[in-house]
Short mmCIF file of C-alpha atoms and ligand atoms in Angstrom, two decimals:
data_model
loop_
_atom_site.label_atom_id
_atom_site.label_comp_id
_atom_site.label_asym_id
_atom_site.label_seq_id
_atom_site.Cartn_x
_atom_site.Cartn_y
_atom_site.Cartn_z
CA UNK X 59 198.69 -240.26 -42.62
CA UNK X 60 199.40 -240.62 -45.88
CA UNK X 61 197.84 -243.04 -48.48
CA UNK X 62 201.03 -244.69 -50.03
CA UNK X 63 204.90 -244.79 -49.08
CA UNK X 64 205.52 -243.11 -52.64
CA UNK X 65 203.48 -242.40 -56.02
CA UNK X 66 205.59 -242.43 -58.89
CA UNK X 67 203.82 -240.14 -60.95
CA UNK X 68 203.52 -239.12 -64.54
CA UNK X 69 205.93 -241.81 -66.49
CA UNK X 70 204.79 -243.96 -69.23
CA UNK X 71 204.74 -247.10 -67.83
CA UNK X 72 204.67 -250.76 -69.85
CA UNK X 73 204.23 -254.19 -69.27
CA UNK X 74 205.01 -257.64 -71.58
CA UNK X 75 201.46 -256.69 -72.80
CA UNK X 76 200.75 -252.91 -72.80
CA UNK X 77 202.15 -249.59 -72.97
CA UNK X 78 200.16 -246.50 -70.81
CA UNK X 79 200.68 -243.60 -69.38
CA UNK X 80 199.61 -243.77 -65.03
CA UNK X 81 200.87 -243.54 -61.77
CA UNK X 82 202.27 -246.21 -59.53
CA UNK X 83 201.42 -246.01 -56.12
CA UNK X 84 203.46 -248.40 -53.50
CA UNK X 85 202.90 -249.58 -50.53
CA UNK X 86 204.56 -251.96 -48.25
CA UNK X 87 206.96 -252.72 -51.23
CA UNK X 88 204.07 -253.85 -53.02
CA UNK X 89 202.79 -251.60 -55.99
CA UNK X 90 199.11 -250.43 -54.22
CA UNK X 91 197.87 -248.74 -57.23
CA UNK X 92 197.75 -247.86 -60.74
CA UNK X 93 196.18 -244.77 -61.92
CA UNK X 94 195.99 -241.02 -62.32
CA UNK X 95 195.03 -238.68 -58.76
CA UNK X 96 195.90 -241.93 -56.72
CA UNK X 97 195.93 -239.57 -53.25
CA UNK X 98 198.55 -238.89 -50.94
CA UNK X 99 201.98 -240.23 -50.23
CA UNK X 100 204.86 -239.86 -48.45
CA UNK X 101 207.15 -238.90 -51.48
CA UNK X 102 206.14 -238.21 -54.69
CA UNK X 103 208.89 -239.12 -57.56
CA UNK X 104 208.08 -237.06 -60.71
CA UNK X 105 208.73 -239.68 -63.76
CA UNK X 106 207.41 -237.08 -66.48
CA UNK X 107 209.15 -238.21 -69.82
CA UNK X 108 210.51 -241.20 -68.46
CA UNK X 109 209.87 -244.82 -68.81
CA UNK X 110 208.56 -247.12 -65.57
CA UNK X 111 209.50 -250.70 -66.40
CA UNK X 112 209.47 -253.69 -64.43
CA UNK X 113 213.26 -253.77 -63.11
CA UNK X 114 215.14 -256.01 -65.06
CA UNK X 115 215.37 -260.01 -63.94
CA UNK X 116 218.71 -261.26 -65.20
CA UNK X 117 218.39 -265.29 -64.39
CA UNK X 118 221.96 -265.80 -65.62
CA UNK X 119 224.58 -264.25 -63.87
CA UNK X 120 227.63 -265.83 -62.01
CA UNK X 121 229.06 -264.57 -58.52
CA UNK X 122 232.11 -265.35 -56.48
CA UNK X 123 231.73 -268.81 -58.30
CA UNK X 124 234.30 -270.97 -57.86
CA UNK X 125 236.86 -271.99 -60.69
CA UNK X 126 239.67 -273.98 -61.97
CA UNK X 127 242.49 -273.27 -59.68
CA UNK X 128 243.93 -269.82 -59.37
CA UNK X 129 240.97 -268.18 -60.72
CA UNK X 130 239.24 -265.71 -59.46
CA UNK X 131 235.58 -264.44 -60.14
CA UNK X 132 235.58 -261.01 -59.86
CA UNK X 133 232.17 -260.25 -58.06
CA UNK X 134 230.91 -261.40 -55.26
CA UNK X 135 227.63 -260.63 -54.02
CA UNK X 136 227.80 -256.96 -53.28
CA UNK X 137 229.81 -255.64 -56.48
CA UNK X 138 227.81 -258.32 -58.91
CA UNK X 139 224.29 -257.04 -56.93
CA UNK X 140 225.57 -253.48 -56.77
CA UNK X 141 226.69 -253.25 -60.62
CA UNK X 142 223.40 -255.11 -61.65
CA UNK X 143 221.05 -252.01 -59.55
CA UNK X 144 222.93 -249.58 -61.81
CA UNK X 145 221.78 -251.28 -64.87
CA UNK X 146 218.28 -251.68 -63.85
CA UNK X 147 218.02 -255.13 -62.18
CA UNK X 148 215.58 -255.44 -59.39
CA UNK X 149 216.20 -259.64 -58.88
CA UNK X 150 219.33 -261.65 -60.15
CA UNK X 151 219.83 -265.86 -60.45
CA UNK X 152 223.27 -266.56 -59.60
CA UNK X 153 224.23 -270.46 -59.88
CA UNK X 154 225.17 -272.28 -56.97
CA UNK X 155 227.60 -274.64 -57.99
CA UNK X 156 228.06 -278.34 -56.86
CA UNK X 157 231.68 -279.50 -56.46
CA UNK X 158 232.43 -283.06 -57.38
CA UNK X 159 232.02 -285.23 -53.77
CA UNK X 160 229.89 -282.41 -52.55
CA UNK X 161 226.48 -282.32 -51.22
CA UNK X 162 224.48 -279.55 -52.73
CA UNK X 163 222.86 -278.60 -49.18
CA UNK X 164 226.50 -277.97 -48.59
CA UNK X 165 227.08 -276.07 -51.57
CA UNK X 166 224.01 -274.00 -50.93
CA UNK X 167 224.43 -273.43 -47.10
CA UNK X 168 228.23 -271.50 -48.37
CA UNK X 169 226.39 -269.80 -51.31
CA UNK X 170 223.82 -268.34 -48.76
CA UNK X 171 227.13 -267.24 -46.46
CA UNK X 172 228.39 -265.48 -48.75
CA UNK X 173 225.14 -263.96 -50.01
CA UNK X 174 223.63 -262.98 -46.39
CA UNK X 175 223.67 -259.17 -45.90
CA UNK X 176 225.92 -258.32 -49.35
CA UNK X 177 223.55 -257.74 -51.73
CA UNK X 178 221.64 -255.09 -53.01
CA UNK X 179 218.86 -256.09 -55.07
CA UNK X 180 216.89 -259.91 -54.70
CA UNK X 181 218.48 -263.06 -55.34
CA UNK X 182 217.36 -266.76 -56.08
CA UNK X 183 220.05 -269.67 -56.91
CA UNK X 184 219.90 -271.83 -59.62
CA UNK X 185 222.09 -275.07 -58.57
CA UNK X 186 224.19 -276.30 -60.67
CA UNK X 187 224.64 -280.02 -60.72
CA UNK X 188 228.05 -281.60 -61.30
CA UNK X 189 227.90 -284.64 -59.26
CA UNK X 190 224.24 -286.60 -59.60
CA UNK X 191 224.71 -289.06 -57.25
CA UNK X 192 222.03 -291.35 -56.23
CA UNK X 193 221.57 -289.05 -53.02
CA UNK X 194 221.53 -286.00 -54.92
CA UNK X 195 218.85 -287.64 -57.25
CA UNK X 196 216.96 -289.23 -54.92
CA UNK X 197 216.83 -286.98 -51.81
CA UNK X 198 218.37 -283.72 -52.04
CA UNK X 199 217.21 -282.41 -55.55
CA UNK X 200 213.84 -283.33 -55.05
CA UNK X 201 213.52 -281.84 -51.34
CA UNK X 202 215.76 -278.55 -52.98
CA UNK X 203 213.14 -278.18 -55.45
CA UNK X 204 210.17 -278.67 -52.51
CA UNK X 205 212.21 -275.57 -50.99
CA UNK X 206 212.17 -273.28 -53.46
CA UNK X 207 215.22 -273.78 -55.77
CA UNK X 208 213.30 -275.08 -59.18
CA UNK X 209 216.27 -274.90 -61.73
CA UNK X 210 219.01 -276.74 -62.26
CA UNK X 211 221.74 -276.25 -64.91
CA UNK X 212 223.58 -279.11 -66.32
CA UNK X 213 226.94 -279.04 -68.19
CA UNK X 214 227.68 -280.80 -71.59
CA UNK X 215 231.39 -279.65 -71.13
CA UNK X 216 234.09 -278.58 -69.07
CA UNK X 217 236.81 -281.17 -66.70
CA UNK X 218 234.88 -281.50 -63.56
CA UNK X 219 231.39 -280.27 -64.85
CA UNK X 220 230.63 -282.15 -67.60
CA UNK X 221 228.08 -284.51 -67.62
CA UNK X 222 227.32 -287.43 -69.63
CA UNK X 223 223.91 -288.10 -71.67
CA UNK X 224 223.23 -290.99 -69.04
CA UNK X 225 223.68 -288.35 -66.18
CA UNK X 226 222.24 -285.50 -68.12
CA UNK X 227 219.16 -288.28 -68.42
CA UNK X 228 218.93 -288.26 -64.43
CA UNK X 229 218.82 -284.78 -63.43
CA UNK X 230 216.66 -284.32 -66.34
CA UNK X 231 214.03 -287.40 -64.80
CA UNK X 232 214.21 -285.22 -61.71
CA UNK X 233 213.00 -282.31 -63.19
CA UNK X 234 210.34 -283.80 -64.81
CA UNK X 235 209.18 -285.17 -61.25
CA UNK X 236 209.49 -282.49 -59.94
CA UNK X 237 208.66 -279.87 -62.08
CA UNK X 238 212.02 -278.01 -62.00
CA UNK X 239 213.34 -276.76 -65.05
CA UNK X 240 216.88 -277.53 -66.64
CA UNK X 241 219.34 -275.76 -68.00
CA UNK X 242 221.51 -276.41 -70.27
CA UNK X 243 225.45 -275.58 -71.03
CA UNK X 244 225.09 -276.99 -75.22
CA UNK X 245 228.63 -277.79 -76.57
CA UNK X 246 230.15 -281.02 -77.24
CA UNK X 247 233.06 -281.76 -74.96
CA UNK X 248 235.00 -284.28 -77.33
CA UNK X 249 234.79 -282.06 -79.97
CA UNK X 250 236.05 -279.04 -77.87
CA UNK X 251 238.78 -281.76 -76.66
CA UNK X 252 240.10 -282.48 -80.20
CA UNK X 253 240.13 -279.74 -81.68
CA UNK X 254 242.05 -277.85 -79.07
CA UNK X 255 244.50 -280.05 -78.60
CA UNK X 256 244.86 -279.74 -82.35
CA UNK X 257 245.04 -275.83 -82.45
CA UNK X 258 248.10 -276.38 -79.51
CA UNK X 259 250.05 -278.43 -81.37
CA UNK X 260 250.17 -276.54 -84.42
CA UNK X 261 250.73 -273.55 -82.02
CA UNK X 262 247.77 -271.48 -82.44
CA UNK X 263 247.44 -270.76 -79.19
CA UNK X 264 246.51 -266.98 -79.27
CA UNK X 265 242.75 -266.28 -78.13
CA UNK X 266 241.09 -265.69 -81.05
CA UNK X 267 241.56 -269.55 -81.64
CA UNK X 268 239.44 -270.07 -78.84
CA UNK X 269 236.64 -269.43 -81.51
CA UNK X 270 238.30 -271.79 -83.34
CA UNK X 271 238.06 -274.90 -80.82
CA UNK X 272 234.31 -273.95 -80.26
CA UNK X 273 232.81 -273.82 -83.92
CA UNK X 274 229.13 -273.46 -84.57
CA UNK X 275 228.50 -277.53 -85.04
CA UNK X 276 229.94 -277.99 -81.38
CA UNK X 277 226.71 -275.59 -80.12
CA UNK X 278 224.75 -277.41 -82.76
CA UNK X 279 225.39 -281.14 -82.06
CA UNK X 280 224.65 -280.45 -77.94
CA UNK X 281 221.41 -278.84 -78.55
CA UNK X 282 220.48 -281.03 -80.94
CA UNK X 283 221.38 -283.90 -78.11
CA UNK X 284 220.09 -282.11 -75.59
CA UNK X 285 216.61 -281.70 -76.98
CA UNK X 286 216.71 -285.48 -77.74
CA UNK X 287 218.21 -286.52 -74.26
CA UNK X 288 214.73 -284.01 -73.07
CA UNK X 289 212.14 -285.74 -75.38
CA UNK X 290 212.99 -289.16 -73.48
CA UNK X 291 212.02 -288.13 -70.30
CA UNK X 292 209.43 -285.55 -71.42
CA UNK X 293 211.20 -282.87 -69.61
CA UNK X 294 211.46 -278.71 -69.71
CA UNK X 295 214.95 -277.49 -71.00
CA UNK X 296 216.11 -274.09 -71.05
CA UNK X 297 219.26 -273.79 -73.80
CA UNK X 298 220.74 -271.04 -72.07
CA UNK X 299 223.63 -268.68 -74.36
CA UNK X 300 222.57 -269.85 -77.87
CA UNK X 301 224.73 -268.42 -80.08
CA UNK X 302 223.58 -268.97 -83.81
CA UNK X 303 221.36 -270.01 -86.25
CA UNK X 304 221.80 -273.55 -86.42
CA UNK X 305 221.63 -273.99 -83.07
CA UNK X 306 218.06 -272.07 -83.01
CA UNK X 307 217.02 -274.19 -85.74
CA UNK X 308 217.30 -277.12 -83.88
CA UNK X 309 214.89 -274.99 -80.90
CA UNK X 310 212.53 -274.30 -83.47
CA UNK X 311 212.06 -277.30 -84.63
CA UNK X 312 211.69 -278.94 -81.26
CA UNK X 313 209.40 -276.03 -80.63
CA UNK X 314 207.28 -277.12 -83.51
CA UNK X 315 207.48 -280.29 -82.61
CA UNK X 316 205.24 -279.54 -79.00
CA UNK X 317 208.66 -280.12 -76.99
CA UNK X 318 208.63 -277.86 -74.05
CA UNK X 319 212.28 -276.31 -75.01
CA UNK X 320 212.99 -272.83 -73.94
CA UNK X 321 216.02 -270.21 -75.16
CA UNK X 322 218.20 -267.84 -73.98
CA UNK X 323 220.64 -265.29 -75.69
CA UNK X 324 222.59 -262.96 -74.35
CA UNK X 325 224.30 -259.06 -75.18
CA UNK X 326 227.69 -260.71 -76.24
CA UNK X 327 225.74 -262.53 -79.44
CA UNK X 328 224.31 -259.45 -80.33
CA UNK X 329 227.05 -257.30 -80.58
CA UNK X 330 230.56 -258.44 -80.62
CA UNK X 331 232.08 -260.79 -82.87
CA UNK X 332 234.93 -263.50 -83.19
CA UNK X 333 237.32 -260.16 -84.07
CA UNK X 334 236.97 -259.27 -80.78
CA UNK X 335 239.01 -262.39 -79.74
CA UNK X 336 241.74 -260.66 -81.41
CA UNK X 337 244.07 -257.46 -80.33
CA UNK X 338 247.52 -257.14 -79.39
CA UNK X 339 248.84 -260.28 -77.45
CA UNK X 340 246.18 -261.60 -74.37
CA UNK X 341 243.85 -258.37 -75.00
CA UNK X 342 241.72 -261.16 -77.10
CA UNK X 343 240.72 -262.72 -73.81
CA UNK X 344 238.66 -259.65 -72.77
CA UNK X 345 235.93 -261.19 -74.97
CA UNK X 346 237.00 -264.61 -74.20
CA UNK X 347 233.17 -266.91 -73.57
CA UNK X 348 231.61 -270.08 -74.11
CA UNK X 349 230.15 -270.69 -76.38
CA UNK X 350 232.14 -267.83 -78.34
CA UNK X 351 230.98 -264.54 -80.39
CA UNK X 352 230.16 -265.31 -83.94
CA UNK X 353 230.01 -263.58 -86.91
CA UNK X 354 227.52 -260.62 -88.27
CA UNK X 355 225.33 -263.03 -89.65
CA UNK X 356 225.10 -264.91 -86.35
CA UNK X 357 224.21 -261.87 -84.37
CA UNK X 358 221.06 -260.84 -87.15
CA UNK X 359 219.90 -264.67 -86.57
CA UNK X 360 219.90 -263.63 -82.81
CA UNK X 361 217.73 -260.51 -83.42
CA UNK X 362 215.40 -262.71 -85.50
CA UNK X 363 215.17 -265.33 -83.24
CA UNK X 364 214.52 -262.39 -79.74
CA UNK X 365 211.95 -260.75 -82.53
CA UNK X 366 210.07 -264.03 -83.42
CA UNK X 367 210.12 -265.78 -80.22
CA UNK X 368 213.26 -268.70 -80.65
CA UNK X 369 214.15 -266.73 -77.55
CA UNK X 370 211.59 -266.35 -74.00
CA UNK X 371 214.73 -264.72 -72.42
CA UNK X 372 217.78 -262.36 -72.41
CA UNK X 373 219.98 -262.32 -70.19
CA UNK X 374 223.49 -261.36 -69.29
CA UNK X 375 225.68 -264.44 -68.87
CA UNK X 376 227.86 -261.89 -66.24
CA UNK X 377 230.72 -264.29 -65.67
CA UNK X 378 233.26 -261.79 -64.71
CA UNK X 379 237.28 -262.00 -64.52
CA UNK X 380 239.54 -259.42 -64.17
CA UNK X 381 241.89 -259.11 -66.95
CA UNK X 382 244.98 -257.74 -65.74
CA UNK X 383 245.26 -260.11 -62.49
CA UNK X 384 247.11 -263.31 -61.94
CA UNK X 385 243.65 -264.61 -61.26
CA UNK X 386 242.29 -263.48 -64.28
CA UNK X 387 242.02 -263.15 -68.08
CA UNK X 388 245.84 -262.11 -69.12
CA UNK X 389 248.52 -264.66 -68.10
CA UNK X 390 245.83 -267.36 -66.56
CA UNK X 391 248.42 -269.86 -64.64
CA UNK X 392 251.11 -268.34 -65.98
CA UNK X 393 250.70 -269.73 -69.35
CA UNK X 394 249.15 -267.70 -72.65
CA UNK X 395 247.15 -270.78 -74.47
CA UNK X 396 243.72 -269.33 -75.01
CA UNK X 397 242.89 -273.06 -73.32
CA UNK X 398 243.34 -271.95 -70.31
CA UNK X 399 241.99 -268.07 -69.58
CA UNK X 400 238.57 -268.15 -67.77
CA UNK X 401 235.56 -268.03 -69.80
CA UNK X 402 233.08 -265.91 -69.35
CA UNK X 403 232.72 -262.14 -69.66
CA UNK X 404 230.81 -259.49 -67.65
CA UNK X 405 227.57 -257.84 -68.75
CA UNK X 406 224.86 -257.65 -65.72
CA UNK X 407 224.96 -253.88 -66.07
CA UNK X 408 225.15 -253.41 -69.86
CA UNK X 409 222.25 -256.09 -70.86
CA UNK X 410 219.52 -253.69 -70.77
CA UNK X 411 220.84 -250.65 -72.14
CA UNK X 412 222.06 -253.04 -74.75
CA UNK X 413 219.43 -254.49 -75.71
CA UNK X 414 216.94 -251.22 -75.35
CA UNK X 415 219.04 -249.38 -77.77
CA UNK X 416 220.33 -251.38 -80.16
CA UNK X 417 216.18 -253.12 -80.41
CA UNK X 418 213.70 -251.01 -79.07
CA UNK X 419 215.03 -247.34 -80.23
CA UNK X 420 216.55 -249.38 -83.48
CA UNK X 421 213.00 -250.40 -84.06
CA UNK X 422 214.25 -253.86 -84.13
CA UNK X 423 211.70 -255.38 -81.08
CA UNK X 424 209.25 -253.63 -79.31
CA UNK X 425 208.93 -252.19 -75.84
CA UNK X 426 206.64 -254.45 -74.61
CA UNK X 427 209.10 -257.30 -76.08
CA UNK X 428 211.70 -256.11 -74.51
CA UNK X 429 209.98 -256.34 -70.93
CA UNK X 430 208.69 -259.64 -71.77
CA UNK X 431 212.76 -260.81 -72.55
CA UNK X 432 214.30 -258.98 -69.92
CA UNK X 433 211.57 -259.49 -67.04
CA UNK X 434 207.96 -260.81 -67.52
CA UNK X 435 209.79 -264.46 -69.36
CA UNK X 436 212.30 -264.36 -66.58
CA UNK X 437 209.74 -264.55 -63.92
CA UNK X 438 207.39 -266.46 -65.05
CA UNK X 439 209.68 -269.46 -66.71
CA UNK X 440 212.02 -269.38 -63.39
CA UNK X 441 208.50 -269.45 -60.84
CA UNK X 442 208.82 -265.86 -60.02
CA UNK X 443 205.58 -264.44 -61.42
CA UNK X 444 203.10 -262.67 -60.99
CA UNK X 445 205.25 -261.72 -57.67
CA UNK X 446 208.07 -260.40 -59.91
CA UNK X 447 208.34 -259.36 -63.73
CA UNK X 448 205.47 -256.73 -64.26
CA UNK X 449 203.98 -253.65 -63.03
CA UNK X 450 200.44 -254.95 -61.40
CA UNK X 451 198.79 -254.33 -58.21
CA UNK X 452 200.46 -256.78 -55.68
CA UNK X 453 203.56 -256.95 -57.43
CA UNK X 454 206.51 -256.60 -55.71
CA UNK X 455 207.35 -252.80 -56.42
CA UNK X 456 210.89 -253.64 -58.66
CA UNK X 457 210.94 -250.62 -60.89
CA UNK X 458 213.50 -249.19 -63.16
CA UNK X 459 212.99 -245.78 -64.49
CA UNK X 460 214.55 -245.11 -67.48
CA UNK X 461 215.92 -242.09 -69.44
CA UNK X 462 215.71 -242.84 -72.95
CA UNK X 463 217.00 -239.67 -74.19
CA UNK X 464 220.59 -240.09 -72.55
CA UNK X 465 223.13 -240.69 -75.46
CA UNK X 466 225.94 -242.64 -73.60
CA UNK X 467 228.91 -244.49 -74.34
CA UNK X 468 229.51 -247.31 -72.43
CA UNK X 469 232.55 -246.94 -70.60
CA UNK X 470 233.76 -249.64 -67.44
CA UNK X 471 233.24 -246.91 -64.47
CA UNK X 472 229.35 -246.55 -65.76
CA UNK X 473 229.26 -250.22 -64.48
CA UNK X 474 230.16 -250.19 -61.25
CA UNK X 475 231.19 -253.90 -61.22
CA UNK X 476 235.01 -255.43 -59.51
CA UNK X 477 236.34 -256.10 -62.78
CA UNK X 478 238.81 -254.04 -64.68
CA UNK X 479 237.17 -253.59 -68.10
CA UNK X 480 233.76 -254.01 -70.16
CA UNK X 481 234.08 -255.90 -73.25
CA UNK X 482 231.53 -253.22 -74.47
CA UNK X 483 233.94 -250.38 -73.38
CA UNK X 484 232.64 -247.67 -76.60
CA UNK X 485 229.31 -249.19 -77.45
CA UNK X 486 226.95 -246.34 -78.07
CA UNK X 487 223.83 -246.51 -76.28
CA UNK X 488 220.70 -243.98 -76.40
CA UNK X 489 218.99 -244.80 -73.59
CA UNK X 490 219.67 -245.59 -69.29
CA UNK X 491 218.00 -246.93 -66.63
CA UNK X 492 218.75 -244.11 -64.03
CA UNK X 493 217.10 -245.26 -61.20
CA UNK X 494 216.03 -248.60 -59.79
CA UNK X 495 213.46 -249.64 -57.20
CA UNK X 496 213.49 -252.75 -55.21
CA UNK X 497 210.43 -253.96 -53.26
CA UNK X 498 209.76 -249.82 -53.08
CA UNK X 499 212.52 -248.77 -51.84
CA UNK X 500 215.09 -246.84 -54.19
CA UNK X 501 219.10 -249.08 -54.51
CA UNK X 502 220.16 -246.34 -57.77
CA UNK X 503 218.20 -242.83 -57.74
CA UNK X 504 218.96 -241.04 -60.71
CA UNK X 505 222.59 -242.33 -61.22
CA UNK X 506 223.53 -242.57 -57.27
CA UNK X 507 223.83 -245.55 -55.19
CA UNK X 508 221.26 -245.15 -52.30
CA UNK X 509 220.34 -248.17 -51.30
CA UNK X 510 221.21 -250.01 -48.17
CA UNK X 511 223.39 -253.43 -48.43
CA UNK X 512 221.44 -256.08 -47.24
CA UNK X 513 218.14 -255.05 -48.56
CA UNK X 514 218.61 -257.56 -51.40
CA UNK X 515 216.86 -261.02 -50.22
CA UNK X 516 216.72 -264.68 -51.09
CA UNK X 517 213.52 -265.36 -52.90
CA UNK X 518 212.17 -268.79 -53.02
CA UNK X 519 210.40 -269.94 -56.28
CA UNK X 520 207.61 -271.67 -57.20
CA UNK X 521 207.26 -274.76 -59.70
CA UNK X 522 206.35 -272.70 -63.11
CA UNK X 523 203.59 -274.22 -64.70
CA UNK X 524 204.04 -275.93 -68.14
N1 LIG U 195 229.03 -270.93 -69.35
C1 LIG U 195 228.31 -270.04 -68.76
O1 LIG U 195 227.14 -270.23 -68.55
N2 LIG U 195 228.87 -268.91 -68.36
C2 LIG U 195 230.19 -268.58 -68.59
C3 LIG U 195 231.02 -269.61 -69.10
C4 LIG U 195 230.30 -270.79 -69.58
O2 LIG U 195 230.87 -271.63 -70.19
ZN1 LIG U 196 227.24 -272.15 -69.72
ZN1 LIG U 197 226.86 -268.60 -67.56
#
């Protein structure tokens, strides 16, 4: 009988902390092994020339989410898992969204139905809270947390998410209880409020003004709050989708203040801009997010702040809408006020190619950086490490192998998501992740789908320590 279920043999393989050449033995789904003449095994994979990273961990992604009425999200569990194996994602956090007047046991007993069997790599929900009643506070949040669901993402804006500092207060007291971390949806809603209603009645209603409504002091203001709101109760934040400078200066200096404040960006601040809110009537609204693209300037603060730490994580914000639908992005309840089309883009296949060539192969962060932002952080700030987010004996066997001598540009069918376009349609990229492993067994294999639906599973998470 043979040693190991497969040796992957020959790649260069790297971690958040080193880069070296070995093979990876797994068994059981488990990596067995690292090292060179590891033995026998049932299939060897030959990975000479490639790269053997830990498979990507995108902890924010959205799926068949529930909106405003007459929207539509365009994945549900088996396109959004499906599209995120083709871009090298091995585990994915999807929110689980609390309606007003419902129970989040509720809420999470439908997420799970519609998760169960559909999805192709591993899962784990973040819940997000909308309605923090003294139940939810009391009882289910901290019993949620005792199961396995340690993150919670609070809303400073949107009509029937939004919460107010006094609420924001509460879930945040939970989490420091409890040890769950919280994240947090930075932009002022009054603000937002004012000035769209403002942009309306002077009739500048096209999308780029929905840039416009959402200027850099709304992001700033929130996170600014949002760190204070924190410091009172001496809980862990995560600002997830920072956008800009200001906004990361207010990080930093909680940061250097001891606060235990965390950051995300995402592709979308890295590479587009507020331009790409405008085109030829609606086609603005393909780049249509919250909070919005910037400017150039904004997007070189981003690479600063993923180069000098500002940022633990990247991740893809996949918050997808079709765009020529009546439940999407073009005519969004008939009307064609950029207040009303769905916000949020999709990007859980592009993140990684994304961010590999336009940093590592631009020399602008380093491989081992990269892993640490698009795994190792993801794992270990969300309570999935050491099981998930590096390639160690014991680990969970989620690999990506990567071709990073594949000059591609990014065009929607390379995605393999159930939207209708890529905001990233024409990005150059140099590099692809052409095959992905999940607990050992192969979902993509060099550029196919293989894997079996249903092989994706829920994976419960641990309290992260501080
Ligand atoms: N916030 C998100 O986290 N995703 C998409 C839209 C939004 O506002
Ligand atoms: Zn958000
Ligand atoms: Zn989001």
């Amino acid at each position: 009988m043979a040693k190991f279920d497969l040796i992957i043999r020959g790649g260069r393989v790297a971690t958040a902390a080193d880069t070296f050449d070995c093979d990876v033995a797994i068994r059981d789904g488990r990596i067995a092994a690292l090292g060179d003449d590891l033995g026998t095994a049932d299939e060897i994979v030959d990975a000479r020339g490639r790269l053997v990273l830990p498979a990507g961990i995108d902890s924010h992604v959205h799926l068949a989410q529930p909106g405003a009425p007459g929207q539509v999200m365009a994945d549900d569990f088996e396109s959004g898992t499906r599209s995120a194996a083709f871009g090298g994602n091995g585990t994915v956090l999807p929110f689980c969204l609390q309606r007003r007047g419902e129970s989040l046991r509720a809420a999470l007993e439908a997420y799970h139905g519609k998760a169960a069997g559909q999805c192709y790599v591993d899962t784990a929900f973040h819940l997000i809270v909308t309605d923090p009643t003294e139940a939810v506070l009391g009882q289910e949040l901290p019993a949620l947390v005792a199961d396995g669901y340690t993150s919670f993402k609070v809303f400073m804006t949107y009509d029937g998410l939004a919460l107010s500092d006094r609420q924001m207060l509460e879930v945040m007291q939970v989490g420091r209880e409890t040890g769950a971390i919280v994240m947090i949806h930075a932009e002022n809603d009054d603000a937002i409020r004012f000035l769209t209603d403002r942009l309306e009645r002077l009739g500048h209603t096209a999308p780029r003004f929905h840039a416009t409504s959402r200027p850099i002091p709304v992001e700033r203001e929130a996170t600014h709050r949002a760190i204070a709101l924190s410091e009172i109760v001496d809980g862990r934040i995560m600002i997830v989708h920072v956008s800009n400078r200001p906004a990361m200066e207010e990080i930093r200096r909680a940061r250097s203040r001891g606060l235990p404040v965390h950051a995300e960006t995402c592709p979308q601040y890295l590479v587009l801009t507020e331009a790409d809110l405008e085109g030829i009537g609606m086609e603005g609204a393909k780049a249509v997010c919250s909070p919005p693209p910037r400017d150039l300037a904004s997007q070189e603060a981003c690479w600063e702040g993923l180069r000098t730490g500002v940022f633990d994580v990247f991740s893809s914000d996949h918050c997808p809408f079709r765009y020529d639908d009546p439940a999407g992005k073009l005519a969004p309840r008939g009307r064609s006020s950029f207040r009303w089309v769905p916000n949020g883009i999709p990007g859980i296949a592009a993140r990684l190619p994304i961010l590999f060539s336009e940093g590592v192969a631009k020399g602008r962060i380093d491989l081992n950086r990269f892993v640490a932002l698009t795994a190792t952080n993801h794992a270990k700030i969300y309570g999935l490490y050491p099981r998930k987010g590096t390639i160690a004996v014991g680990c969970d066997a989620d690999i990506a192998i990567w071709d990073t001598d594949r000059p591609t540009r990014i065009t929607h069918d390379l995605l393999h998501d159930a939207c209708d376009y890529t905001p990233y349609e024409g990005i150059e990229v140099s590099a692809w992740p052409v095959s992905t492993l999940v607990r050992g067994h192969f979902v993509v294999r060099d550029g196919q789908l293989v894997g079996r639906k249903g092989h994706g599973a829920h994976v419960a998470r641990a309290v992260a320590p501080n």
